[in-house]
């Protein structure tokens, strides 16, 4: 069967399944078509999760009451929260298909499906196969391991059940509110290019030399963009550990230190930059082992020259 024909068959099957669900719910009002016989798979019960597709596996391990790790890195709490929200829908998931011939079409066969296994200590609590997702339907197809019935739960996006470990990591390099920031230090290998931005008691920003000499006022528009950029610095990815170890962050192309107020909740943070290519930079915070990949345009803006922000006399 040609790929276009397969697509038509898949869409027809999906629509029939959804229509069938609606008719069953309206006519019966019973739970005959929801997944039953599940062991508890809530966050307070489960201690480990494996998400596998092909040769790729993301392993999530519980390290505290609410803390999880993926590999040696902390898992991103909002990402996990979204995952558990979808898991909570599984007990009420609606029947879509019953015959094994539909498994491949829906992507819940053993080869193309994503295997999600929940553990309680060393024992398997539950295991599922997650199928294909499409933006038109916005359903995740779920088949309990060893069973033939396929069910659907609402899924607004495609990577809820991702086997890529990086998708579970915290993608935020830094997030410092404007109210917490006292000054910035821009540090370069050529010390003559280094400078600072300092906010005075009147709320005005000035450009200063590393020794504290005031060079002139700072452009308020550039300051506004800078404060907005530092409020959340997102990563576009993570560098592999083997490559990251070979990067010399003791001699970066530049660094930006965000000095925070003494009574603020945000710590003073230094971002070190090394160019990777024309589109991305490596970025590292000295207190962390993670090497982030940051969009080159954002990095180049943060590595500004004093001429970019100082108002000429």
C-alpha atoms as one frame of an Amber mdcrd trajectory, in Angstrom:
protein
   0.000   0.000   0.000   1.417   3.410  -0.949   2.280   5.889   1.814  -0.515
   8.251   0.741  -3.050   5.433   0.886  -1.745   4.415   4.305  -2.246   8.001
   5.446  -5.859   8.015   4.233  -6.544   4.711   5.972  -4.955   5.987   9.194
  -6.990   9.200   9.182 -10.179   7.273   8.465  -9.456   4.854  11.279  -8.779
   7.728  13.678 -11.991   9.528  12.757 -14.042   6.355  13.058 -12.469   5.662
  16.433 -13.218   9.152  17.734 -16.797   8.999  16.440 -17.216   5.600  18.028
 -15.971   6.900  21.354 -18.440   9.775  21.288 -21.392   7.503  20.402 -20.451
   4.991  23.109 -20.116   7.661  25.781 -23.407   9.311  24.845 -25.386   6.079
  24.543 -24.011   4.076  27.443 -22.507   6.471  29.988 -20.510   3.492  31.269
 -16.807   2.695  31.642 -16.817  -0.265  29.247 -14.472   1.474  26.852 -11.814
   2.852  29.197  -8.575   1.126  30.199  -9.033  -1.010  33.295  -6.970  -3.173
  35.612  -4.063  -0.742  35.982  -1.623  -0.745  38.861  -0.970   2.673  40.466
   1.415   4.718  38.296   1.311   8.057  40.085   4.388  10.114  40.927   4.205
   9.243  44.632   4.359   5.507  43.813   6.768   5.174  40.881  10.530   5.284
  41.516  11.934   4.882  38.005  10.740   5.345  34.415  12.273   4.127  31.155
  11.209   5.642  27.824  12.696   3.705  24.890  12.394   3.955  21.139  14.801
   1.986  18.996  18.261   2.252  20.542  17.533   5.472  22.427  16.461   5.439
  26.081  15.680   8.144  28.602  15.862   6.852  32.169  14.227   8.967  34.865
  15.111   8.126  38.460  13.404   9.493  41.542  15.915  11.020  43.980  13.608
  12.577  46.552   9.977  13.205  47.291   9.526  15.399  44.211  12.956  15.350
  42.554  13.964  13.309  39.518  17.155  12.928  37.522  17.817  11.967  33.915
  21.271  10.435  33.872  23.370  12.613  36.179  21.363  15.771  35.485  18.270
  17.104  37.287  15.074  16.633  35.320  13.167  19.788  34.361  10.237  20.105
  36.786   7.740  21.719  34.332   8.535  18.993  31.788   7.878  16.294  34.371
   4.703  17.997  35.519   3.372  17.915  31.969   4.318  14.225  31.691   2.471
  13.297  34.898  -0.584  15.250  33.762  -0.759  13.031  30.674  -0.150   9.875
  32.718  -3.122  10.805  34.909  -5.299  10.600  31.782  -4.415   6.959  31.048
  -6.938   5.353  33.468  -9.694   7.286  31.662  -8.303   6.797  28.159 -10.885
   5.879  25.533 -10.894   2.801  23.340  -9.852   3.475  19.741  -9.107   0.035
  18.253  -9.216  -3.607  19.304  -7.641  -5.576  16.473  -3.862  -6.220  16.221
  -3.942  -5.273  12.524  -4.369  -1.649  13.620  -1.244  -1.619  15.795   1.184
  -0.702  13.021  -1.114   1.980  11.602  -1.414   3.620  15.014   2.285   3.142
  15.798   1.765   0.954  18.863   3.462  -2.159  17.466   6.609  -3.489  19.131
   8.915  -2.094  16.438   7.726   1.477  15.873   6.095   2.191  19.226   7.705
   4.044  22.131   8.070   1.756  25.150   7.266   3.430  28.481   7.947   1.298
  31.559   7.128   2.288  35.128   9.043   0.729  38.018   8.391   0.447  41.713
  11.886  -0.184  43.053  13.117  -3.115  40.924   9.697  -4.406  39.850   7.794
  -3.402  36.725   4.590  -1.696  37.810   3.143  -1.075  34.336   4.395  -0.942
  30.740   2.861   0.711  27.688   3.485   1.290  24.007   2.881   4.858  22.833
   2.017   5.353  19.178   1.988   7.993  16.472   0.951  11.603  17.013  -0.426
  14.051  14.488  -1.207  17.771  14.872  -4.623  17.258  13.277  -5.865  14.763
  15.862  -3.736  15.607  18.927  -4.088  12.184  20.537  -1.476   9.875  22.012
  -2.282   6.239  21.291  -1.609   3.935  24.230  -1.484   0.136  24.301  -0.809
  -1.755  27.482   2.066  -4.174  27.052   0.791  -7.663  26.219  -2.716  -6.435
  25.378  -4.378  -5.822  22.010  -6.711  -2.894  22.753  -5.514   0.590  21.802
  -6.691   3.671  23.668  -6.347   7.427  23.139  -5.519  10.287  25.490  -5.376
  14.017  24.636  -1.864  15.171  23.673  -1.280  18.763  22.586   2.268  18.098
  21.391   4.419  15.315  20.022   7.248  14.763  22.512   5.355  14.085  25.743
   6.818  10.560  25.757  10.277  11.342  24.377  13.120   8.820  24.479  15.720
  11.592  24.038  17.321  12.221  27.462  18.091  15.845  26.574  14.392  16.673
  26.259  13.993  15.964  29.993  16.845  18.247  31.097  16.511  21.840  32.257
  16.924  24.026  29.129  17.211  27.281  31.091  20.792  28.571  31.261  19.926
  31.430  33.601  16.804  33.244  34.764  17.410  36.423  36.754  14.612  38.957
  37.347  15.350  42.605  36.610  14.654  43.572  40.240  17.488  41.303  41.435
  20.238  42.784  39.231  22.714  45.335  40.562  25.282  45.413  37.737  26.880
  43.579  34.812  30.534  42.859  34.115  31.587  42.145  30.513  34.949  40.383
  30.579  37.137  39.751  27.512  40.644  38.338  26.892  41.689  41.839  25.816
  41.168  43.683  29.113  40.878  47.029  27.311  37.545  45.821  25.932  36.146
  44.827  29.332  33.622  47.111  31.014  30.756  47.182  33.504  27.188  48.415
  33.592  26.093  49.802  36.965  22.712  51.087  38.081  22.897  54.142  40.338
  20.523  55.207  43.108  18.398  57.159  40.638  17.820  54.049  38.516  20.059
  55.236  35.685  22.661  52.915  34.165  26.228  53.966  33.446  29.103  52.397
  31.554  32.197  52.020  33.745  35.749  50.807  33.311  36.860  47.700  35.283
  38.455  50.081  37.821  35.135  51.881  38.392  35.712  54.981  36.274  32.431
  56.241  34.823  32.757  56.389  31.038  29.299  57.683  30.269  25.571  56.927
  30.362  24.183  53.675  28.970  21.540  53.534  26.266  18.272  52.823  28.102
  16.795  50.945  25.141  19.737  48.535  25.025  19.533  48.166  28.814  15.848
  47.206  28.534  16.647  44.528  25.947  19.551  43.252  28.056  17.409  42.957
  31.186  14.745  41.125  29.227  17.330  38.748  27.725  18.782  37.909  31.148
  15.339  37.306  32.672  15.443  33.952  30.870  18.354  32.663  28.800  17.183
  29.531  26.949  19.392  26.805  25.545  18.793  25.297  22.119  20.535  22.078
  23.170  23.305  20.472  25.204  26.798  19.471  24.186  27.834  15.836  24.556
  29.976  15.109  27.575  32.976  13.940  25.531  33.095  17.164  23.525  32.316
  19.330  26.549  35.344  18.023  28.446  37.637  19.233  25.665  36.410  22.838
  25.795  38.678  25.333  27.584  36.359  27.538  29.597  39.353  28.895  31.505
  40.040  30.919  28.338  36.594  31.775  26.900  35.971  34.252  24.110  34.087
  36.342  26.616  32.114  36.217  29.837  29.214  38.101  31.343  28.818  38.280
  35.116  25.408  39.281  36.419  25.882  40.721  39.905  22.760  40.511  42.018
  21.640  42.486  45.051  22.580  41.121  48.467  19.003  40.572  49.579  17.832
  39.009  46.291  16.906  35.375  45.813  19.086  35.083  42.687  22.793  34.281
  43.024  25.468  36.221  41.168  25.991  34.280  37.932  28.813  34.192  35.388
  28.172  32.985  31.834  31.251  31.917  29.842  31.043  31.790  26.035  32.949
  29.878  23.354  31.817  30.022  19.743  30.859  26.636  18.290  29.930  27.703
  14.753  28.199  30.536  12.933  24.860  29.729  14.557  25.604  28.626  18.118
  27.832  29.228  21.127  28.882  26.940  23.961  27.855  28.474  27.287  28.816
  27.314  30.757  28.229  28.449  34.309  31.381  27.589  36.341  29.379  26.030
  39.195  27.657  23.551  36.838  28.917  20.655  34.722  26.395  21.257  31.919
  27.594  22.846  28.684  24.658  24.515  26.964  24.215  25.416  23.314  22.833
  28.938  22.891  21.574  30.692  19.774  24.386  32.697  18.212  22.365  35.890
  17.858  21.554  35.941  21.563  25.150  35.147  22.513  26.544  37.873  20.254
  24.155  40.387  21.792  25.211  39.431  25.320  28.879  39.669  24.319  28.402
  43.314  23.431  31.116  45.933  23.164  30.953  49.066  25.267  30.424  51.048
  22.059  27.172  49.124  21.550  25.621  50.513  24.709  27.454  53.677  25.720
  25.832  56.902  24.578  28.471  59.021  22.761  29.405  62.396  24.227
